[in-house]
mmCIF file of C-alpha atoms and ligand atoms in Angstrom:
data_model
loop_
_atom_site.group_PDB
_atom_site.id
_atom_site.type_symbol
_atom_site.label_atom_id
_atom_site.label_comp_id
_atom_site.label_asym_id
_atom_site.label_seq_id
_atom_site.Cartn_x
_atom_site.Cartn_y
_atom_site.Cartn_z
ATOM 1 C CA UNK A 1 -3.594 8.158 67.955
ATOM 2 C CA UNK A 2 -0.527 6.930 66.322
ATOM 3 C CA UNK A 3 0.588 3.251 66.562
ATOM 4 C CA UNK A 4 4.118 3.652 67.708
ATOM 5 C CA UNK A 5 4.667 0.209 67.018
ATOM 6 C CA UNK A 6 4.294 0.976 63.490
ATOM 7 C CA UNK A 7 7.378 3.374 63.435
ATOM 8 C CA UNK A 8 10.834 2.917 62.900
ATOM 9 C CA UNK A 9 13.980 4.146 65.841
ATOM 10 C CA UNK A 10 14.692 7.148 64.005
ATOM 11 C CA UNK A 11 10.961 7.902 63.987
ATOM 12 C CA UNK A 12 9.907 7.141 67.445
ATOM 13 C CA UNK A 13 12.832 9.691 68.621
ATOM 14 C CA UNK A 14 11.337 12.049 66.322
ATOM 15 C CA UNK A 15 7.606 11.826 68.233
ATOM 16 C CA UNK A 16 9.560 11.681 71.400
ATOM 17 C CA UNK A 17 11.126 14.856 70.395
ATOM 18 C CA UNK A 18 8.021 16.492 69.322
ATOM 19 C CA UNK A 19 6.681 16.242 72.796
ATOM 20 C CA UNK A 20 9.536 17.425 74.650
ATOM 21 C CA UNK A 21 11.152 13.943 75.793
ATOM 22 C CA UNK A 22 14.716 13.739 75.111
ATOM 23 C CA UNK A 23 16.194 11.783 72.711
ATOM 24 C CA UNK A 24 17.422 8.853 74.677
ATOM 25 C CA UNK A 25 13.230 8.388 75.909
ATOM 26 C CA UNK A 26 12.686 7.211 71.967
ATOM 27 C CA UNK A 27 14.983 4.595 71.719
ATOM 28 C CA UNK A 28 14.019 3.141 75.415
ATOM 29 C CA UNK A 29 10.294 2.846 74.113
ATOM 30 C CA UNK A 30 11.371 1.585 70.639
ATOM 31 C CA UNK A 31 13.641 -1.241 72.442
ATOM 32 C CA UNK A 32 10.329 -1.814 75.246
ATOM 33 C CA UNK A 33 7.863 -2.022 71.859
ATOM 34 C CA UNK A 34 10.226 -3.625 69.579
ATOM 35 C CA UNK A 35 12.682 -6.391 71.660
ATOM 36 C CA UNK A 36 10.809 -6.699 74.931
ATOM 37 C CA UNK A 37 8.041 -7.362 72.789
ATOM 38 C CA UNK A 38 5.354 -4.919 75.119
ATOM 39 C CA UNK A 39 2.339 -4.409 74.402
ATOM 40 C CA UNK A 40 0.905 -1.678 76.413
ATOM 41 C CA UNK A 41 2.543 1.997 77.970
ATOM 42 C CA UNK A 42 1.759 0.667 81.695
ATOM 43 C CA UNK A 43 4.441 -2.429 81.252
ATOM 44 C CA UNK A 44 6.945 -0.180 80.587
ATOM 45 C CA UNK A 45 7.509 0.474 84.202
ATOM 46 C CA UNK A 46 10.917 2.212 83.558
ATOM 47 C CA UNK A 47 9.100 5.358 82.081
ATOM 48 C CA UNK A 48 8.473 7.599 84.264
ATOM 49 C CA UNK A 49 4.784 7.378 85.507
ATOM 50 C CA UNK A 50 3.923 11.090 84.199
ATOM 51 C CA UNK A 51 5.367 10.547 80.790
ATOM 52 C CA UNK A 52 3.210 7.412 80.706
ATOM 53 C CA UNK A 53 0.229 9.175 81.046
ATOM 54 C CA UNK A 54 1.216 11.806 78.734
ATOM 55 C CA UNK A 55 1.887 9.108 76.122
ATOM 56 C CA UNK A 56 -1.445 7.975 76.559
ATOM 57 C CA UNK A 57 -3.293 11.097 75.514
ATOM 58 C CA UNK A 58 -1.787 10.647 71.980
ATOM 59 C CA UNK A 59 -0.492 7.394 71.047
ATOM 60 C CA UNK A 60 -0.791 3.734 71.583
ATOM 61 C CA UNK A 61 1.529 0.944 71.812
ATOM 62 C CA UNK A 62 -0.643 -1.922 70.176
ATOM 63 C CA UNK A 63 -3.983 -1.502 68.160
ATOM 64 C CA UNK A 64 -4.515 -5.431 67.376
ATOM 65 C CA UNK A 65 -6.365 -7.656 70.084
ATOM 66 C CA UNK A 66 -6.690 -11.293 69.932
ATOM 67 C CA UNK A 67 -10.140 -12.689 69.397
ATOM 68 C CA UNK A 68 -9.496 -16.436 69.333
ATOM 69 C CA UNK A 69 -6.465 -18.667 69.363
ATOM 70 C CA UNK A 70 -6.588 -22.564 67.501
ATOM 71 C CA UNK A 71 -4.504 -25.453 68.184
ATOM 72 C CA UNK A 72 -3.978 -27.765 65.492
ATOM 73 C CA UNK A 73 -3.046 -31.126 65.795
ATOM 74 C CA UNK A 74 0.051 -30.650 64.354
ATOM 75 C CA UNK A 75 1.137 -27.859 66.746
ATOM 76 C CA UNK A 76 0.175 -25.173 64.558
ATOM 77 C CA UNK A 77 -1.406 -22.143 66.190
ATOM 78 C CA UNK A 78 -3.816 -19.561 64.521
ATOM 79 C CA UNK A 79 -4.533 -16.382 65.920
ATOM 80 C CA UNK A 80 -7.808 -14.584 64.736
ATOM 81 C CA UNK A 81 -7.529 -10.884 66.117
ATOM 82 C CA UNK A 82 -9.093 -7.890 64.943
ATOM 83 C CA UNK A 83 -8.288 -4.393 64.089
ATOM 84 C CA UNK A 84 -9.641 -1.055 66.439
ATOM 85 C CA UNK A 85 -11.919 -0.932 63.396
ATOM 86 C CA UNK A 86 -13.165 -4.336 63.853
ATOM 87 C CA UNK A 87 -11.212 -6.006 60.864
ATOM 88 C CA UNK A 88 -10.065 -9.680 60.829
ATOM 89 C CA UNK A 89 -6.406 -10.301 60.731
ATOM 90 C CA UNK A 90 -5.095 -13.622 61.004
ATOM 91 C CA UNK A 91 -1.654 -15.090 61.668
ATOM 92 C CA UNK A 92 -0.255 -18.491 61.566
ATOM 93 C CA UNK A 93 2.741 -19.792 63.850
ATOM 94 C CA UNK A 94 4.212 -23.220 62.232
ATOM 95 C CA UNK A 95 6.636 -25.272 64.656
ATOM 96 C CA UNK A 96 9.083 -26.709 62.833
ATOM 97 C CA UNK A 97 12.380 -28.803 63.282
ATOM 98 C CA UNK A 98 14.962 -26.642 62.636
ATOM 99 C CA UNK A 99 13.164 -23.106 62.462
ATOM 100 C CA UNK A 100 9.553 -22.474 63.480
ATOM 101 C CA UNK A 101 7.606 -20.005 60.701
ATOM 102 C CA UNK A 102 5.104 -17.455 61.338
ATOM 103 C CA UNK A 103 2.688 -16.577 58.718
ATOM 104 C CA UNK A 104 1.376 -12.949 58.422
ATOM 105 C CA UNK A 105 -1.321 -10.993 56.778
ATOM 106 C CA UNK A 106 -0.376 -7.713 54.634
ATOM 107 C CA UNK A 107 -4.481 -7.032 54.314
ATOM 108 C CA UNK A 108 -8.065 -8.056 56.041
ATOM 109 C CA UNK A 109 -9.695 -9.763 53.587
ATOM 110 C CA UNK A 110 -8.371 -9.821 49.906
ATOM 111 C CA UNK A 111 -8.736 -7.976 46.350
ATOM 112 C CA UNK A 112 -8.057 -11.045 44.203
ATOM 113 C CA UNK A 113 -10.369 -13.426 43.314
ATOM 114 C CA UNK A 114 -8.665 -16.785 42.879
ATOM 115 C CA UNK A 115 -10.950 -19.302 42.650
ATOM 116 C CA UNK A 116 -9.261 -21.955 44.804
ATOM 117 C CA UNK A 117 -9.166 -19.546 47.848
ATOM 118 C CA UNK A 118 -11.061 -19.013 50.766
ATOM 119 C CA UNK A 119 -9.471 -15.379 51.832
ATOM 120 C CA UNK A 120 -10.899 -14.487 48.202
ATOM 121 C CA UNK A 121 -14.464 -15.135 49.569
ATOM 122 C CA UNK A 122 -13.930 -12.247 52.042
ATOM 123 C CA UNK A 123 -13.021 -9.047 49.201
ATOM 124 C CA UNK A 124 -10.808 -6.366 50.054
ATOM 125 C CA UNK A 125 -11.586 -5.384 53.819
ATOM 126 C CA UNK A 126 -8.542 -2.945 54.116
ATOM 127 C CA UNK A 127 -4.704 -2.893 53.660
ATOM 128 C CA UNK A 128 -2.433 -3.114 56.937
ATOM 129 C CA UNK A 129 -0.654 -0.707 58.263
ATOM 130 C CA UNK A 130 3.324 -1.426 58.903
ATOM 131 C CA UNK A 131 2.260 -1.330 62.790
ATOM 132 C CA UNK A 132 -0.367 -3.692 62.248
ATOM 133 C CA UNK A 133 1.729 -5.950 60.299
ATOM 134 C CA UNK A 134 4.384 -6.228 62.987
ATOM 135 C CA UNK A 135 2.014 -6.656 65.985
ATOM 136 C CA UNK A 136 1.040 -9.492 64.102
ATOM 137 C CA UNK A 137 4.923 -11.150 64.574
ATOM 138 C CA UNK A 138 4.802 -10.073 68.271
ATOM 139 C CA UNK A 139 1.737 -11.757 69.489
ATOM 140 C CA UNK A 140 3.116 -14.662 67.534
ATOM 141 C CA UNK A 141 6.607 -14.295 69.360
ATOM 142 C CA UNK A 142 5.222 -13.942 72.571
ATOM 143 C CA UNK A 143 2.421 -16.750 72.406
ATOM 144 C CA UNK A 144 5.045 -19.169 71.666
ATOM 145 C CA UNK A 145 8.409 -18.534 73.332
ATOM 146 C CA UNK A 146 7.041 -15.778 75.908
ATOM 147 C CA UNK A 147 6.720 -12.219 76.128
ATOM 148 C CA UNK A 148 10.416 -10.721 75.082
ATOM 149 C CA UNK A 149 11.544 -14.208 74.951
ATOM 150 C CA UNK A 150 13.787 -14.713 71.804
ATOM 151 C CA UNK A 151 13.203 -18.147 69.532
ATOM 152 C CA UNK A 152 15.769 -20.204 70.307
ATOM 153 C CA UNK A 153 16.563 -20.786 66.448
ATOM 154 C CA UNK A 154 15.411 -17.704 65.011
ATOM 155 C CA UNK A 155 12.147 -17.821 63.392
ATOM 156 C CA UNK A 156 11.112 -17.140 59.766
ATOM 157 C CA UNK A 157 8.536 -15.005 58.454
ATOM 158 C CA UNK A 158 6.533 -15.609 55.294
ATOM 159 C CA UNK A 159 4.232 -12.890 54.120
ATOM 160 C CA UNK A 160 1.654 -15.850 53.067
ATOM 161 C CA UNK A 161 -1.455 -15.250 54.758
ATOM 162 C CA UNK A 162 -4.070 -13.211 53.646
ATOM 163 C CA UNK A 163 -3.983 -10.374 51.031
ATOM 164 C CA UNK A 164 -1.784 -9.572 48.385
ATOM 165 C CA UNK A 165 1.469 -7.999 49.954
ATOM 166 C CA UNK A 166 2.321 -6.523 46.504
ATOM 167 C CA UNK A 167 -0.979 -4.401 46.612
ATOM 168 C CA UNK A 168 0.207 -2.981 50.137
ATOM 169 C CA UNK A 169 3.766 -3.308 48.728
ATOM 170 C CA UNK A 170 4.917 0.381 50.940
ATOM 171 C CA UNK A 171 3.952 -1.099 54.495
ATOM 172 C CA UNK A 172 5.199 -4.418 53.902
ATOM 173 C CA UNK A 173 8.533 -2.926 53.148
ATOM 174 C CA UNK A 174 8.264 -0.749 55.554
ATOM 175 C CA UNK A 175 7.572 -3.255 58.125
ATOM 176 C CA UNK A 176 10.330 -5.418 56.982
ATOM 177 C CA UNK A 177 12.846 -2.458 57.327
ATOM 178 C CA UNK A 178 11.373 -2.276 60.871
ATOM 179 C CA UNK A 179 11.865 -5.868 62.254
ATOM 180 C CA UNK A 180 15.045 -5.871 61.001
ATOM 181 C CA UNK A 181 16.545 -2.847 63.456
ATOM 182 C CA UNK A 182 18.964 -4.849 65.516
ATOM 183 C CA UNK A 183 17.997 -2.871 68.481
ATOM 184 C CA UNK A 184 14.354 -4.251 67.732
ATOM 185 C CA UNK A 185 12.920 -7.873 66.915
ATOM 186 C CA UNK A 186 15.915 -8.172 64.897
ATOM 187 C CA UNK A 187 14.338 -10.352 62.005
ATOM 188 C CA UNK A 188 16.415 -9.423 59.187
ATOM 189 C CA UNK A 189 14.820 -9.198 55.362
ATOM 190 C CA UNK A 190 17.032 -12.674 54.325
ATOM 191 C CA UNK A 191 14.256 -14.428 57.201
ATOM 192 C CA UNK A 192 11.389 -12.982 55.509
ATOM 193 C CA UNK A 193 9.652 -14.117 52.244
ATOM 194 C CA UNK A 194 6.910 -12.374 50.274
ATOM 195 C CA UNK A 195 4.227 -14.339 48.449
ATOM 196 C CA UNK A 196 2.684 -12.270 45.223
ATOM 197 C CA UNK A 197 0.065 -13.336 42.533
ATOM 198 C CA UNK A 198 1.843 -11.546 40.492
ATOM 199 C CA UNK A 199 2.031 -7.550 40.479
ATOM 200 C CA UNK A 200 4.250 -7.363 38.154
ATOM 201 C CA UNK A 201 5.147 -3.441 38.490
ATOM 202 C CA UNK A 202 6.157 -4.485 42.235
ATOM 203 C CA UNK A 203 8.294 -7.579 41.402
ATOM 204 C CA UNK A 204 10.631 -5.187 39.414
ATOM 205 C CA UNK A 205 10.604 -2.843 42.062
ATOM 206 C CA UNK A 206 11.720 -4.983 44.558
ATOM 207 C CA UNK A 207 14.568 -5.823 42.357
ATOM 208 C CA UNK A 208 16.008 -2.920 42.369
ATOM 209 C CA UNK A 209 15.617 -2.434 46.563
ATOM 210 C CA UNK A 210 18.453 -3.437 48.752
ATOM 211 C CA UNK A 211 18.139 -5.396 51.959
ATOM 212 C CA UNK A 212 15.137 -7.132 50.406
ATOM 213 C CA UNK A 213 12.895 -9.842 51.552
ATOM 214 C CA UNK A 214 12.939 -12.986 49.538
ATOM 215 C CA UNK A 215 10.296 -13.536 46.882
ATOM 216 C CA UNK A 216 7.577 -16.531 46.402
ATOM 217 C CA UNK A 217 5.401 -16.222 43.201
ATOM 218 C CA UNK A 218 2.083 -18.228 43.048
ATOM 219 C CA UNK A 219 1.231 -19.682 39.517
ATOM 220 C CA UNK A 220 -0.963 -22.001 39.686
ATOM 221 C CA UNK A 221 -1.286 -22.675 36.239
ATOM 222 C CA UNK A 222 0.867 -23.714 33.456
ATOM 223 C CA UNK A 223 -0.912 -21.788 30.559
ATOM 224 C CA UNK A 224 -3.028 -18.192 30.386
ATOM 225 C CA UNK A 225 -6.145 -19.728 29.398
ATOM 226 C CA UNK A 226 -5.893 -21.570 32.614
ATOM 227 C CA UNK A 227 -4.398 -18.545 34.905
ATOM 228 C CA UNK A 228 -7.037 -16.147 33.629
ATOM 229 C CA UNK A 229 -9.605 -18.828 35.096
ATOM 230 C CA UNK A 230 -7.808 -19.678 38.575
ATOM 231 C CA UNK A 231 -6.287 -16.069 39.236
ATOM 232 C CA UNK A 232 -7.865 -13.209 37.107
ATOM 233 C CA UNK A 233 -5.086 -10.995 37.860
ATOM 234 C CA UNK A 234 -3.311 -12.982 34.817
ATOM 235 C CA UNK A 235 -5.905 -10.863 32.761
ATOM 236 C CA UNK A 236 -4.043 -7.822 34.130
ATOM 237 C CA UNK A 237 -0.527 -9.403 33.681
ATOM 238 C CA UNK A 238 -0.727 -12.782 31.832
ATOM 239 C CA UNK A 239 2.409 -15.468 32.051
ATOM 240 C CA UNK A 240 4.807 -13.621 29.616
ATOM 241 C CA UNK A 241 4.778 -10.586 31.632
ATOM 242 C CA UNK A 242 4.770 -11.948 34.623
ATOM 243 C CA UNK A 243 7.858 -14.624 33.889
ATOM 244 C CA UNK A 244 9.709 -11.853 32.250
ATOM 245 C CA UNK A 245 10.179 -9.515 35.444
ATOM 246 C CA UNK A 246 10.969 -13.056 37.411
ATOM 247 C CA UNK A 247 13.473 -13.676 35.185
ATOM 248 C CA UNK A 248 14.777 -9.797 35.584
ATOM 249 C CA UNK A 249 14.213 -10.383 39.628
ATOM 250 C CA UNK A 250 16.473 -13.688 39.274
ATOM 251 C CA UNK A 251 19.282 -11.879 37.034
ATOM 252 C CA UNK A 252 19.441 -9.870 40.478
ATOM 253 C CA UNK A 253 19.987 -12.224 42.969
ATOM 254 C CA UNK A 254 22.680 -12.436 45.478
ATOM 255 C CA UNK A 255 23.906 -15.187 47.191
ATOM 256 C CA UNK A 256 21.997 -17.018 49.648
ATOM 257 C CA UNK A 257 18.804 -14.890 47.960
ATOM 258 C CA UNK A 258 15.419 -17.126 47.775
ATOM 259 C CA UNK A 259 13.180 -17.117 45.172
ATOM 260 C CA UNK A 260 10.614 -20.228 44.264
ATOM 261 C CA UNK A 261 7.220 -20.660 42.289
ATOM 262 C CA UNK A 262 4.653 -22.160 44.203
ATOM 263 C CA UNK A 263 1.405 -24.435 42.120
ATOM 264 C CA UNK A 264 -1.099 -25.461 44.292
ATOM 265 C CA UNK A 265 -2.697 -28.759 43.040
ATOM 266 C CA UNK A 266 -6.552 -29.043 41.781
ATOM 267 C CA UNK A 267 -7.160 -32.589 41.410
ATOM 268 C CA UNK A 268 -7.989 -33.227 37.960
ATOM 269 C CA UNK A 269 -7.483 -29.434 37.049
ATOM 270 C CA UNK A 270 -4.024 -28.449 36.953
ATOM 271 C CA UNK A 271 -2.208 -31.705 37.852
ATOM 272 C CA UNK A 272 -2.095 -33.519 34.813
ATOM 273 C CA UNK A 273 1.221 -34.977 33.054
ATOM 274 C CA UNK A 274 0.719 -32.601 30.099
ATOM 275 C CA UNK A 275 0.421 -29.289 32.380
ATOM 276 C CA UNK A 276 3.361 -31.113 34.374
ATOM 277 C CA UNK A 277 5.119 -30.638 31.027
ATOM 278 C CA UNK A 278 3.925 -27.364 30.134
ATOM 279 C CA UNK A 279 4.942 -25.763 32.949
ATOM 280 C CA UNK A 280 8.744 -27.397 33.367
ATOM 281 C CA UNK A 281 8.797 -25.909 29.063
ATOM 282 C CA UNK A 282 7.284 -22.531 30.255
ATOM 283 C CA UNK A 283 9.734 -22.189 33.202
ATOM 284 C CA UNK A 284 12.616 -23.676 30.630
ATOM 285 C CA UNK A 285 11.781 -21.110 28.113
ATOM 286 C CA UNK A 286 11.854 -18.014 30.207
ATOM 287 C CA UNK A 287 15.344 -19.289 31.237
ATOM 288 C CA UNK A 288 13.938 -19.519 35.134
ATOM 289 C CA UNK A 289 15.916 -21.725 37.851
ATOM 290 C CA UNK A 290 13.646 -21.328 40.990
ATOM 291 C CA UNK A 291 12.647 -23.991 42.212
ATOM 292 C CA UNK A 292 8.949 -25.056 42.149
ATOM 293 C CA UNK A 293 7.230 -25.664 45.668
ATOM 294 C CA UNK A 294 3.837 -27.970 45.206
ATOM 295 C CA UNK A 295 1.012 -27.799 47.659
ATOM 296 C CA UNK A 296 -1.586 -29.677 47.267
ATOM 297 C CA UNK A 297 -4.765 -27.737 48.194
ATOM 298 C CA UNK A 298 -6.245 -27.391 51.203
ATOM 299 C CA UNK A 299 -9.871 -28.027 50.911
ATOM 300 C CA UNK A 300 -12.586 -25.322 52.349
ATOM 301 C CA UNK A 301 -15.753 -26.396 52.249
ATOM 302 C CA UNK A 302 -17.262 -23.917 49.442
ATOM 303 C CA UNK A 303 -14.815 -24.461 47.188
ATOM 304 C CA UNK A 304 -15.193 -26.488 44.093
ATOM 305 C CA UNK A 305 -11.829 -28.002 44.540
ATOM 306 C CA UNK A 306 -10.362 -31.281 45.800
ATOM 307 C CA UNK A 307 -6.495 -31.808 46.776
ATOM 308 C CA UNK A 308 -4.466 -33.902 44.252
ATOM 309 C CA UNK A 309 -3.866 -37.516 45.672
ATOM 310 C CA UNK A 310 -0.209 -37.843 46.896
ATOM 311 C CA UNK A 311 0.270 -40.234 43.579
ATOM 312 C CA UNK A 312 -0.214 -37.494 41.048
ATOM 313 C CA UNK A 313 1.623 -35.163 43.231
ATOM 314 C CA UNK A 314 4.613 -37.499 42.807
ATOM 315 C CA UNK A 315 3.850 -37.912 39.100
ATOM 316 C CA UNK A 316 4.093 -33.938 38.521
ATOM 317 C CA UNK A 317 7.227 -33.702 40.553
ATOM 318 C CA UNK A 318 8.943 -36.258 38.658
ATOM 319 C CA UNK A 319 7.924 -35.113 35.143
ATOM 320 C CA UNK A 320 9.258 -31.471 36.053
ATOM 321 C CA UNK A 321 12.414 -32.919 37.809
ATOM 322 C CA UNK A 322 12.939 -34.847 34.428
ATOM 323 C CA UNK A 323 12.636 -31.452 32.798
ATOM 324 C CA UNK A 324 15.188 -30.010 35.213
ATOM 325 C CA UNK A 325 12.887 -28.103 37.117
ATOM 326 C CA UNK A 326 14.106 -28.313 40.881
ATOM 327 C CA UNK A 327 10.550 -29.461 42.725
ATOM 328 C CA UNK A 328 9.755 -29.638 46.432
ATOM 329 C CA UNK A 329 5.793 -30.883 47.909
ATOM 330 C CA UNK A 330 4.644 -28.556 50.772
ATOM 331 C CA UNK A 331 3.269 -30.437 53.395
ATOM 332 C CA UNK A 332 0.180 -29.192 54.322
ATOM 333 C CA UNK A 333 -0.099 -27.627 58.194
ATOM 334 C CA UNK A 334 -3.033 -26.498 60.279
ATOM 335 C CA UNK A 335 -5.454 -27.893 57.710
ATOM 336 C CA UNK A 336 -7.906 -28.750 60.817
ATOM 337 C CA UNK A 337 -7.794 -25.431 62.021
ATOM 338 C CA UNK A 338 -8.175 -23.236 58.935
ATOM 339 C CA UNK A 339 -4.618 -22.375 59.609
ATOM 340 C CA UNK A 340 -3.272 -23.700 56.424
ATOM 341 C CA UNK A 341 -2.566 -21.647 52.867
ATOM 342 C CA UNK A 342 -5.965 -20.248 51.523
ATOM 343 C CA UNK A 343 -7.851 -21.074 54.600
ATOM 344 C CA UNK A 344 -7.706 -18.376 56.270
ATOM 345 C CA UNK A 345 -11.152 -16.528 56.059
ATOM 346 C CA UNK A 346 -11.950 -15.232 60.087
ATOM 347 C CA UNK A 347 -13.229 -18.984 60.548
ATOM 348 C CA UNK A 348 -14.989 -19.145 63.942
ATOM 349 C CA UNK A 349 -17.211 -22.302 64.262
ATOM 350 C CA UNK A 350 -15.522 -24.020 66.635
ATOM 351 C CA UNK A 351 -16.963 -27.390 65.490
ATOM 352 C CA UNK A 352 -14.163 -29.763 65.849
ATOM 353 C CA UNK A 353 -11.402 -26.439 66.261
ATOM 354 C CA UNK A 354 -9.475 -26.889 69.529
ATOM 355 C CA UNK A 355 -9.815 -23.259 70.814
ATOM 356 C CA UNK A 356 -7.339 -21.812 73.616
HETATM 357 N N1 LIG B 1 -1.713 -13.142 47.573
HETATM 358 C C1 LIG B 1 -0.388 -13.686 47.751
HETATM 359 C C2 LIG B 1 -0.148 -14.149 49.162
HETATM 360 C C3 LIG B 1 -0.979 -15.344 49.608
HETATM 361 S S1 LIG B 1 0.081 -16.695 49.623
HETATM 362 C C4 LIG B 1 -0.163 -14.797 46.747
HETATM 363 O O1 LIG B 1 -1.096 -15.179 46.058
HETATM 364 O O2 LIG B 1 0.968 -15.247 46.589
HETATM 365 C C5 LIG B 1 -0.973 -18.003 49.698
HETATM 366 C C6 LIG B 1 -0.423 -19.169 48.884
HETATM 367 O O3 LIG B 1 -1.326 -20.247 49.069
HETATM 368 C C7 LIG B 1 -0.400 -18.883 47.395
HETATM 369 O O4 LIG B 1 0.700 -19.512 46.808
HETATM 370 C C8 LIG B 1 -1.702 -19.517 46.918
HETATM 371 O O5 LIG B 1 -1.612 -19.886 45.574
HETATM 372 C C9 LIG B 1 -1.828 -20.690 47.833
HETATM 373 N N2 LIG B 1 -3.215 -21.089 48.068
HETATM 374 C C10 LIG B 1 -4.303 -20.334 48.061
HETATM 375 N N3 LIG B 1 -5.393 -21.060 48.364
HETATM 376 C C11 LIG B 1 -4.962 -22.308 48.576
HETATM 377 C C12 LIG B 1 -5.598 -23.511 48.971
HETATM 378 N N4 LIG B 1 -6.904 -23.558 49.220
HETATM 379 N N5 LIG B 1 -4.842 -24.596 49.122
HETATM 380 C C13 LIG B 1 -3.501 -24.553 48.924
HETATM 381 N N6 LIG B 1 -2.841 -23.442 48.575
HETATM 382 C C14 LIG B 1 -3.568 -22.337 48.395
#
């Protein structure tokens, strides 16, 4: 069965073609899939009945079903679905003021091991597939403006959920190139940011691709010593490697480009003044200008962490902003749901969890 929601125009006329449908057939059910947002052959009532049913004998126009839906108190929604294997994916949709975000997954489960989060607890299920990445924005789409509806302000997508995106690096970009057909959902790559750990071979890839989504890198610690404890892919690619291809990435920026660090903050592990300093001298000496995005952790119960008080928070902002280190707080969203940023683990109790 293949996914055509997975494949590009140009591909979808080539399957078309391949079972004697002209041309024109392709880019109908690419524009059905794609902008109308469908999710199954037998709403696209303007195919022909018979080529309906042929279509059904060897492909399918959505693989992911929704399991459960939570409501946060903060309007944030979080959709647990699951794969035809019977994977957990998970997506987050984040009202906001000016532009609402949805977070997606790039893999079930996750390879790295960082101690602070709970996707971690869950290994490596399996990587996405570009069809199941952008069913993902879809039933996000259509859950919150209605099916084929467009967002009234656009809506941004952050690759931020679970799994590594950099370990899956060919269907994320693949998927980006995707939702950015014009004909399609139109979300072009300048909407879209990718979160890494830090694969460093990838980071200097994507520097050198065109059209390319903006880039988020999660340190989480000001020295290696620290790193290697938090996030043992710093054993694979400590600081000095890492900051070096950021600072290539940043030499090849273009305007209106994004690139930031994020730190999430232990309390009383990583958010002291003197790792405040060390990281504004680390980010100084690698000649780096992002700006630094702090978000205070978002507590699951089985891990040994607490989230810095708002004080300290303040503190570690203010020593890097002395240090000219540009420094935004994340507010946290969905905590109450396990919607927010290393939460997401296929929760299910539905102890206190609105579900809809
Ligand atoms: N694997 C990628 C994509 C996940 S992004 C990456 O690491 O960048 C998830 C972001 O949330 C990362 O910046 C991560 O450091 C942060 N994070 C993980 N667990 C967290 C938690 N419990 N509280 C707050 N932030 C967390």
């Amino acid at each position: 069965m293949t996914n055509l929601a997975g494949l590009s125009q140009a591909e979808l006329i080539a399957f078309i073609e391949e079972h004697g449908e002209p041309a024109y057939r392709g880019r109908q059910i690419f524009g059905a899939l794609q902008h109308r947002r469908l999710r199954s052959f037998d709403e696209m009532t303007d195919l022909p009945k018979a080529l309906r049913g042929r279509l059904h004998e060897t492909a399918t126009a959505s693989t992911l079903t929704i399991e459960s839906r939570y409501l946060s108190e903060d309007g944030t929604r979080r959709f647990l679905m699951k794969t035809h294997d019977n994977l957990p994916v998970e997506t987050v949709f984040i009202p906001e003021e000016h532009r609402d975000t949805i977070c997606f997954s790039s893999q079930s489960g996750c390879p790295l091991q960082c101690t602070f989060c709970l996707t971690a607890q869950l290994g490596l299920l399996r990587s996405l597939t570009p069809g199941e990445i952008i069913e993902q924005i879809i039933i996000a789409l259509n859950d919150a403006y209605g099916v084929g509806e467009k967002p009234p302000r656009g809506a941004n997508l952050v690759g931020m959920g679970a799994g590594e995106p950099f370990l899956n690096f060919e269907s994320l970009i693949k998927a980006t190139r995707i939702m950015a057909d014009p004909q399609g959902l139109f979300i072009v790559p300048h909407r879209v940011t990718v979160s890494t750990a830090g694969v460093v071979p990838r980071i200097r890839e994507l520097a050198t691709i065109p059209d390319r989504p903006n880039l988020a890198i999660s340190l989480g610690a000001p020295t290696n010593e620290m790193r290697d404890e938090l996030m043992p892919i710093n054993k694979k690619w400590p600081l000095e490697e890492l900051l070096g291809a950021c600072k290539e990435f940043e030499e090849t920026l273009k305007p209106g480009e994004r690139f930031t660090f994020e730190y999430v903050m232990l309390d009383g592990v990583n958010d002291s003044n003197e790792q405040a300093r060390q990281l504004a001298n680390l980010l100084n000496r690698h000649d780096l200008h992002a700006k630094v995005n702090l978000i205070p952790h978002n507590p699951a119960a089985p891990l040994p962490y607490q989230p810095s008080p708002a004080t300290r928070v303040e503190m570690f902002k203010s020593i890097l902003e002395s240090k000219g280190v540009r420094t935004f707080v994340r507010r946290p969203r969905g905590r109450d749901i396990f919607a927010a940023c290393g939460q997401l683990a296929a929760v299910t109790q539905t102890a206190g969890l609105r579900a809809s």
